Short mmCIF file of N, CA and C in Angstrom, two decimals:
data_model
loop_
_atom_site.label_atom_id
_atom_site.label_comp_id
_atom_site.label_asym_id
_atom_site.label_seq_id
_atom_site.Cartn_x
_atom_site.Cartn_y
_atom_site.Cartn_z
N MET A 21 10.65 -18.19 0.61
CA MET A 21 10.47 -17.03 1.46
C MET A 21 11.25 -17.24 2.76
N ASN A 22 12.55 -17.20 2.66
CA ASN A 22 13.38 -17.44 3.84
C ASN A 22 14.10 -16.21 4.34
N SER A 23 13.85 -15.04 3.77
CA SER A 23 14.54 -13.84 4.23
C SER A 23 13.97 -13.39 5.57
N PRO A 24 14.74 -12.60 6.33
CA PRO A 24 14.21 -12.09 7.61
C PRO A 24 12.93 -11.27 7.43
N ILE A 25 12.85 -10.49 6.36
CA ILE A 25 11.64 -9.69 6.14
C ILE A 25 10.46 -10.59 5.81
N ALA A 26 10.66 -11.61 4.98
CA ALA A 26 9.58 -12.55 4.66
C ALA A 26 9.07 -13.24 5.92
N THR A 27 9.97 -13.54 6.84
CA THR A 27 9.57 -14.15 8.10
C THR A 27 8.68 -13.20 8.90
N LEU A 28 9.04 -11.91 8.94
CA LEU A 28 8.22 -10.92 9.64
C LEU A 28 6.85 -10.76 8.98
N VAL A 29 6.83 -10.79 7.66
CA VAL A 29 5.57 -10.70 6.92
C VAL A 29 4.65 -11.86 7.32
N CYS A 30 5.19 -13.05 7.35
CA CYS A 30 4.39 -14.22 7.72
C CYS A 30 3.91 -14.14 9.16
N ARG A 31 4.74 -13.62 10.07
CA ARG A 31 4.32 -13.45 11.46
C ARG A 31 3.15 -12.47 11.55
N TYR A 32 3.21 -11.39 10.78
CA TYR A 32 2.15 -10.39 10.76
C TYR A 32 0.81 -11.02 10.38
N PHE A 33 0.78 -11.73 9.26
CA PHE A 33 -0.47 -12.32 8.80
C PHE A 33 -0.93 -13.45 9.72
N SER A 34 0.00 -14.20 10.26
CA SER A 34 -0.34 -15.25 11.21
C SER A 34 -1.04 -14.67 12.44
N ALA A 35 -0.63 -13.48 12.86
CA ALA A 35 -1.26 -12.83 14.02
C ALA A 35 -2.74 -12.56 13.74
N TYR A 36 -3.08 -12.20 12.51
CA TYR A 36 -4.49 -12.01 12.17
C TYR A 36 -5.23 -13.35 12.19
N GLU A 37 -4.61 -14.39 11.67
CA GLU A 37 -5.27 -15.69 11.64
C GLU A 37 -5.52 -16.24 13.04
N THR A 38 -4.56 -16.02 13.95
CA THR A 38 -4.68 -16.56 15.31
C THR A 38 -5.27 -15.54 16.28
N ARG A 39 -5.51 -14.34 15.77
CA ARG A 39 -6.06 -13.24 16.58
C ARG A 39 -5.16 -12.92 17.78
N ASP A 40 -3.86 -12.93 17.51
CA ASP A 40 -2.85 -12.67 18.55
C ASP A 40 -2.32 -11.25 18.39
N ARG A 41 -3.01 -10.30 18.99
CA ARG A 41 -2.67 -8.90 18.85
C ARG A 41 -1.26 -8.60 19.38
N GLN A 42 -0.81 -9.34 20.37
CA GLN A 42 0.50 -9.06 20.96
C GLN A 42 1.62 -9.19 19.93
N VAL A 43 1.48 -10.11 19.00
CA VAL A 43 2.48 -10.25 17.93
C VAL A 43 2.60 -8.93 17.17
N LEU A 44 1.46 -8.32 16.84
CA LEU A 44 1.51 -7.04 16.12
C LEU A 44 2.01 -5.92 17.01
N GLU A 45 1.61 -5.93 18.27
CA GLU A 45 2.11 -4.92 19.22
C GLU A 45 3.64 -4.92 19.22
N ASP A 46 4.22 -6.12 19.18
CA ASP A 46 5.68 -6.25 19.20
C ASP A 46 6.32 -5.91 17.86
N LEU A 47 5.62 -6.12 16.77
CA LEU A 47 6.18 -5.92 15.43
C LEU A 47 6.11 -4.48 14.94
N LEU A 48 5.04 -3.76 15.30
CA LEU A 48 4.84 -2.40 14.80
C LEU A 48 5.61 -1.39 15.65
N ASP A 49 6.38 -0.54 14.98
CA ASP A 49 7.08 0.53 15.66
C ASP A 49 6.08 1.55 16.20
N GLU A 50 6.48 2.28 17.23
CA GLU A 50 5.60 3.31 17.81
C GLU A 50 5.24 4.39 16.79
N ARG A 51 6.10 4.59 15.78
CA ARG A 51 5.86 5.61 14.75
C ARG A 51 5.17 5.04 13.50
N PHE A 52 4.68 3.83 13.58
CA PHE A 52 4.05 3.12 12.47
C PHE A 52 2.92 3.95 11.83
N THR A 53 2.85 3.90 10.50
CA THR A 53 1.73 4.50 9.76
C THR A 53 1.17 3.48 8.78
N PHE A 54 -0.12 3.62 8.51
CA PHE A 54 -0.84 2.70 7.64
C PHE A 54 -1.67 3.51 6.65
N SER A 55 -1.57 3.13 5.37
CA SER A 55 -2.36 3.80 4.34
C SER A 55 -3.04 2.76 3.46
N SER A 56 -4.23 3.09 3.02
CA SER A 56 -4.98 2.27 2.07
C SER A 56 -5.92 3.22 1.34
N PRO A 57 -6.67 2.72 0.36
CA PRO A 57 -7.65 3.62 -0.26
C PRO A 57 -8.68 4.16 0.74
N LEU A 58 -8.79 3.54 1.92
CA LEU A 58 -9.74 3.99 2.93
C LEU A 58 -9.09 4.72 4.10
N ASP A 59 -7.77 4.67 4.20
CA ASP A 59 -7.05 5.26 5.34
C ASP A 59 -5.82 6.00 4.83
N ASP A 60 -5.64 7.23 5.29
CA ASP A 60 -4.51 8.04 4.82
C ASP A 60 -3.52 8.26 5.94
N ARG A 61 -2.47 7.44 5.96
CA ARG A 61 -1.37 7.56 6.93
C ARG A 61 -1.88 7.64 8.37
N ILE A 62 -2.74 6.68 8.74
CA ILE A 62 -3.19 6.66 10.12
C ILE A 62 -2.06 6.13 11.01
N ASN A 63 -2.07 6.55 12.27
CA ASN A 63 -1.00 6.13 13.17
C ASN A 63 -1.30 4.76 13.77
N ARG A 64 -0.41 4.30 14.61
CA ARG A 64 -0.49 2.97 15.21
C ARG A 64 -1.79 2.79 16.00
N ALA A 65 -2.14 3.76 16.81
CA ALA A 65 -3.36 3.65 17.63
C ALA A 65 -4.59 3.56 16.73
N ALA A 66 -4.66 4.38 15.70
CA ALA A 66 -5.80 4.34 14.78
C ALA A 66 -5.83 3.01 14.02
N TYR A 67 -4.66 2.51 13.66
CA TYR A 67 -4.59 1.20 12.99
C TYR A 67 -5.22 0.12 13.86
N PHE A 68 -4.84 0.08 15.13
CA PHE A 68 -5.41 -0.95 16.01
C PHE A 68 -6.90 -0.74 16.22
N ALA A 69 -7.34 0.50 16.24
CA ALA A 69 -8.77 0.78 16.42
C ALA A 69 -9.58 0.43 15.17
N ARG A 70 -9.05 0.72 13.98
CA ARG A 70 -9.80 0.52 12.73
C ARG A 70 -9.57 -0.83 12.08
N CYS A 71 -8.32 -1.28 12.07
CA CYS A 71 -7.97 -2.46 11.28
C CYS A 71 -7.97 -3.76 12.08
N TRP A 72 -7.47 -3.71 13.31
CA TRP A 72 -7.37 -4.94 14.09
C TRP A 72 -8.73 -5.63 14.28
N PRO A 73 -9.84 -4.91 14.48
CA PRO A 73 -11.13 -5.61 14.62
C PRO A 73 -11.47 -6.52 13.42
N ASN A 74 -10.87 -6.25 12.26
CA ASN A 74 -11.10 -7.12 11.09
C ASN A 74 -10.56 -8.53 11.31
N SER A 75 -9.72 -8.73 12.30
CA SER A 75 -9.19 -10.07 12.56
C SER A 75 -10.33 -11.05 12.86
N ARG A 76 -11.44 -10.54 13.37
CA ARG A 76 -12.60 -11.40 13.67
C ARG A 76 -13.27 -11.92 12.40
N THR A 77 -13.08 -11.22 11.28
CA THR A 77 -13.77 -11.60 10.05
C THR A 77 -12.86 -12.23 9.01
N LEU A 78 -11.57 -12.37 9.33
CA LEU A 78 -10.62 -12.94 8.38
C LEU A 78 -10.13 -14.29 8.87
N ARG A 79 -10.27 -15.29 8.03
CA ARG A 79 -9.92 -16.65 8.39
C ARG A 79 -8.48 -17.02 8.02
N ARG A 80 -8.05 -16.61 6.82
CA ARG A 80 -6.77 -17.11 6.32
C ARG A 80 -6.11 -16.10 5.39
N PHE A 81 -4.79 -16.10 5.45
CA PHE A 81 -3.97 -15.33 4.52
C PHE A 81 -2.99 -16.29 3.87
N THR A 82 -2.92 -16.23 2.56
CA THR A 82 -1.94 -17.01 1.83
C THR A 82 -0.98 -16.03 1.18
N VAL A 83 0.23 -15.95 1.71
CA VAL A 83 1.25 -15.07 1.14
C VAL A 83 1.76 -15.72 -0.14
N GLU A 84 1.56 -15.03 -1.25
CA GLU A 84 1.94 -15.59 -2.55
C GLU A 84 3.32 -15.14 -3.00
N LYS A 85 3.66 -13.90 -2.73
CA LYS A 85 4.96 -13.36 -3.14
C LYS A 85 5.44 -12.34 -2.13
N VAL A 86 6.73 -12.36 -1.86
CA VAL A 86 7.39 -11.30 -1.09
C VAL A 86 8.63 -10.92 -1.86
N PHE A 87 8.70 -9.67 -2.30
CA PHE A 87 9.88 -9.14 -2.95
C PHE A 87 10.48 -8.14 -1.98
N ASP A 88 11.64 -8.44 -1.42
CA ASP A 88 12.20 -7.53 -0.43
C ASP A 88 13.63 -7.15 -0.78
N GLN A 89 13.95 -5.92 -0.41
CA GLN A 89 15.29 -5.40 -0.64
C GLN A 89 15.49 -4.18 0.24
N GLY A 90 16.58 -4.14 0.96
CA GLY A 90 16.97 -2.95 1.71
C GLY A 90 15.96 -2.45 2.71
N GLY A 91 15.30 -3.33 3.43
CA GLY A 91 14.35 -2.89 4.44
C GLY A 91 12.97 -2.57 3.93
N GLU A 92 12.71 -2.86 2.66
CA GLU A 92 11.40 -2.63 2.07
C GLU A 92 10.92 -3.92 1.42
N ALA A 93 9.61 -4.05 1.30
CA ALA A 93 9.06 -5.25 0.66
C ALA A 93 7.74 -4.94 -0.02
N PHE A 94 7.51 -5.63 -1.12
CA PHE A 94 6.19 -5.72 -1.72
C PHE A 94 5.66 -7.11 -1.41
N VAL A 95 4.42 -7.17 -0.96
CA VAL A 95 3.80 -8.42 -0.54
C VAL A 95 2.49 -8.59 -1.30
N ARG A 96 2.32 -9.75 -1.93
CA ARG A 96 1.04 -10.07 -2.56
C ARG A 96 0.46 -11.27 -1.82
N TYR A 97 -0.80 -11.15 -1.46
CA TYR A 97 -1.44 -12.23 -0.71
C TYR A 97 -2.89 -12.37 -1.11
N GLU A 98 -3.43 -13.55 -0.82
CA GLU A 98 -4.86 -13.77 -0.94
C GLU A 98 -5.39 -13.95 0.47
N ALA A 99 -6.50 -13.28 0.76
CA ALA A 99 -7.14 -13.39 2.07
C ALA A 99 -8.51 -14.03 1.88
N GLU A 100 -8.93 -14.74 2.92
CA GLU A 100 -10.25 -15.36 2.91
C GLU A 100 -10.98 -14.95 4.19
N SER A 101 -12.21 -14.48 4.02
CA SER A 101 -13.01 -14.08 5.18
C SER A 101 -13.70 -15.29 5.80
N THR A 102 -14.27 -15.09 6.95
CA THR A 102 -15.00 -16.17 7.62
C THR A 102 -16.26 -16.57 6.87
N THR A 103 -16.70 -15.72 5.93
CA THR A 103 -17.87 -16.06 5.11
C THR A 103 -17.48 -16.67 3.76
N GLY A 104 -16.18 -16.85 3.54
CA GLY A 104 -15.73 -17.46 2.30
C GLY A 104 -15.34 -16.51 1.19
N LYS A 105 -15.52 -15.21 1.40
CA LYS A 105 -15.08 -14.24 0.38
C LYS A 105 -13.56 -14.29 0.32
N LYS A 106 -13.04 -14.20 -0.90
CA LYS A 106 -11.60 -14.19 -1.10
C LYS A 106 -11.23 -12.96 -1.92
N PHE A 107 -10.09 -12.38 -1.59
CA PHE A 107 -9.60 -11.23 -2.34
C PHE A 107 -8.08 -11.22 -2.29
N ARG A 108 -7.51 -10.53 -3.25
CA ARG A 108 -6.05 -10.43 -3.34
C ARG A 108 -5.67 -8.96 -3.24
N ASN A 109 -4.68 -8.67 -2.40
CA ASN A 109 -4.13 -7.32 -2.25
C ASN A 109 -2.62 -7.36 -2.43
N THR A 110 -2.07 -6.20 -2.68
CA THR A 110 -0.63 -6.00 -2.69
C THR A 110 -0.32 -4.89 -1.70
N GLU A 111 0.76 -5.05 -0.96
CA GLU A 111 1.14 -4.05 0.04
C GLU A 111 2.63 -3.73 -0.07
N TRP A 112 2.97 -2.49 0.20
CA TRP A 112 4.36 -2.05 0.30
C TRP A 112 4.66 -1.85 1.79
N TRP A 113 5.73 -2.45 2.26
CA TRP A 113 6.11 -2.40 3.67
C TRP A 113 7.49 -1.79 3.80
N ARG A 114 7.70 -1.04 4.88
CA ARG A 114 9.02 -0.47 5.19
C ARG A 114 9.37 -0.81 6.63
N PHE A 115 10.58 -1.35 6.80
CA PHE A 115 11.08 -1.75 8.11
C PHE A 115 12.28 -0.91 8.51
N GLU A 116 12.45 -0.72 9.80
CA GLU A 116 13.67 -0.13 10.38
C GLU A 116 13.97 -0.88 11.66
N GLY A 117 15.20 -1.39 11.78
CA GLY A 117 15.60 -2.06 13.00
C GLY A 117 14.72 -3.22 13.40
N GLY A 118 14.20 -3.96 12.42
CA GLY A 118 13.36 -5.11 12.70
C GLY A 118 11.92 -4.78 13.06
N LYS A 119 11.56 -3.50 12.99
CA LYS A 119 10.19 -3.06 13.30
C LYS A 119 9.51 -2.58 12.03
N LEU A 120 8.23 -2.83 11.94
CA LEU A 120 7.45 -2.37 10.79
C LEU A 120 7.09 -0.91 11.00
N MET A 121 7.53 -0.07 10.05
CA MET A 121 7.34 1.38 10.15
C MET A 121 6.13 1.87 9.36
N GLU A 122 5.91 1.24 8.21
CA GLU A 122 4.88 1.77 7.31
C GLU A 122 4.33 0.65 6.43
N VAL A 123 3.02 0.71 6.18
CA VAL A 123 2.36 -0.18 5.24
C VAL A 123 1.45 0.66 4.36
N GLN A 124 1.54 0.41 3.05
CA GLN A 124 0.62 1.01 2.09
C GLN A 124 -0.08 -0.13 1.36
N VAL A 125 -1.41 -0.16 1.45
CA VAL A 125 -2.21 -1.25 0.88
C VAL A 125 -2.81 -0.81 -0.45
N TYR A 126 -2.73 -1.70 -1.43
CA TYR A 126 -3.36 -1.51 -2.74
C TYR A 126 -4.37 -2.62 -2.91
N PHE A 127 -5.66 -2.26 -2.92
CA PHE A 127 -6.72 -3.25 -3.00
C PHE A 127 -6.69 -3.98 -4.33
N GLY A 128 -6.92 -5.27 -4.27
CA GLY A 128 -7.00 -6.09 -5.46
C GLY A 128 -8.43 -6.53 -5.73
N ARG A 129 -8.55 -7.62 -6.39
CA ARG A 129 -9.88 -8.07 -6.81
C ARG A 129 -10.34 -9.26 -5.99
N ASP A 130 -11.63 -9.51 -6.09
CA ASP A 130 -12.24 -10.70 -5.53
C ASP A 130 -11.66 -11.88 -6.29
N THR A 131 -11.20 -12.91 -5.60
CA THR A 131 -10.56 -14.04 -6.29
C THR A 131 -11.40 -15.30 -6.31
N ARG A 132 -12.67 -15.17 -5.92
CA ARG A 132 -13.54 -16.34 -6.07
C ARG A 132 -13.72 -16.63 -7.56
N PRO A 133 -14.16 -17.83 -7.90
CA PRO A 133 -14.35 -18.14 -9.33
C PRO A 133 -15.23 -17.10 -10.02
N ALA A 134 -15.01 -16.95 -11.32
CA ALA A 134 -15.75 -15.97 -12.11
C ALA A 134 -17.25 -16.11 -11.91
N THR A 135 -17.91 -14.97 -11.89
CA THR A 135 -19.35 -14.91 -11.68
C THR A 135 -20.01 -14.36 -12.93
N PRO A 136 -21.16 -14.91 -13.31
CA PRO A 136 -21.88 -14.33 -14.46
C PRO A 136 -22.15 -12.84 -14.24
N VAL A 137 -22.18 -12.07 -15.29
CA VAL A 137 -22.31 -10.62 -15.22
C VAL A 137 -23.45 -10.13 -14.34
N PRO A 138 -24.68 -10.67 -14.39
CA PRO A 138 -25.75 -10.15 -13.52
C PRO A 138 -25.40 -10.24 -12.03
N ALA A 139 -24.61 -11.22 -11.64
CA ALA A 139 -24.27 -11.38 -10.22
C ALA A 139 -23.22 -10.38 -9.76
N LEU A 140 -22.56 -9.69 -10.68
CA LEU A 140 -21.54 -8.72 -10.28
C LEU A 140 -22.13 -7.57 -9.48
N ALA A 141 -23.33 -7.13 -9.80
CA ALA A 141 -23.96 -6.04 -9.04
C ALA A 141 -24.15 -6.45 -7.58
N ALA A 142 -24.54 -7.68 -7.35
CA ALA A 142 -24.70 -8.17 -5.97
C ALA A 142 -23.36 -8.21 -5.26
N ARG A 143 -22.31 -8.61 -5.97
CA ARG A 143 -20.98 -8.66 -5.37
C ARG A 143 -20.50 -7.26 -5.02
N ARG A 144 -20.74 -6.28 -5.90
CA ARG A 144 -20.35 -4.90 -5.60
C ARG A 144 -21.10 -4.38 -4.39
N ALA A 145 -22.36 -4.76 -4.24
CA ALA A 145 -23.14 -4.32 -3.09
C ALA A 145 -22.58 -4.88 -1.80
N ALA A 146 -21.93 -6.04 -1.86
CA ALA A 146 -21.34 -6.65 -0.67
C ALA A 146 -20.06 -5.92 -0.24
N TRP A 147 -19.46 -5.15 -1.10
CA TRP A 147 -18.23 -4.41 -0.81
C TRP A 147 -18.45 -2.93 -1.16
N PRO A 148 -19.40 -2.24 -0.52
CA PRO A 148 -19.78 -0.88 -0.94
C PRO A 148 -18.64 0.13 -0.87
N ALA A 149 -17.80 0.07 0.14
CA ALA A 149 -16.74 1.08 0.25
C ALA A 149 -15.75 0.96 -0.91
N THR A 150 -15.37 -0.26 -1.22
CA THR A 150 -14.44 -0.47 -2.33
C THR A 150 -15.12 -0.17 -3.66
N ALA A 151 -16.36 -0.64 -3.82
CA ALA A 151 -17.08 -0.42 -5.07
C ALA A 151 -17.26 1.07 -5.35
N ALA A 152 -17.45 1.87 -4.32
CA ALA A 152 -17.63 3.31 -4.50
C ALA A 152 -16.39 3.98 -5.08
N LEU A 153 -15.25 3.39 -4.84
CA LEU A 153 -14.01 3.95 -5.37
C LEU A 153 -13.88 3.76 -6.88
N PHE A 154 -14.60 2.77 -7.41
CA PHE A 154 -14.47 2.42 -8.80
C PHE A 154 -15.84 2.33 -9.48
N PRO A 155 -16.57 3.46 -9.60
CA PRO A 155 -17.92 3.41 -10.19
C PRO A 155 -17.85 3.01 -11.66
N ARG A 156 -18.90 2.41 -12.10
CA ARG A 156 -18.98 1.99 -13.51
C ARG A 156 -20.09 2.71 -14.20
#
């Protein structure tokens, strides 16, 4: 992961680990938008209001893959919360002039070791917003 975009990706996640908001302030363009299953193209201010507070609950990001070409990248990572929960997401990123313009997040699965079936209901209860998107 030695490309300029991969370096920016690592700086982004490092800012969450170190809780250094200024790194993100410098990286995100003023026209930045963020989308996820819970957020539909929110602007930069809304991103900092809704997403940045999560830095308090996230301990580590392990960037597993960065596929980048022409100012765009797909990023797959595993995140770990301060309580030990682990999950994997994939994100699509778009850059212009060295600034992050847009992120679209695709939620992945819990990556902790497999749990017996009865315990899955408890795990879904721990992630109600995500679980509601995928009723069984």
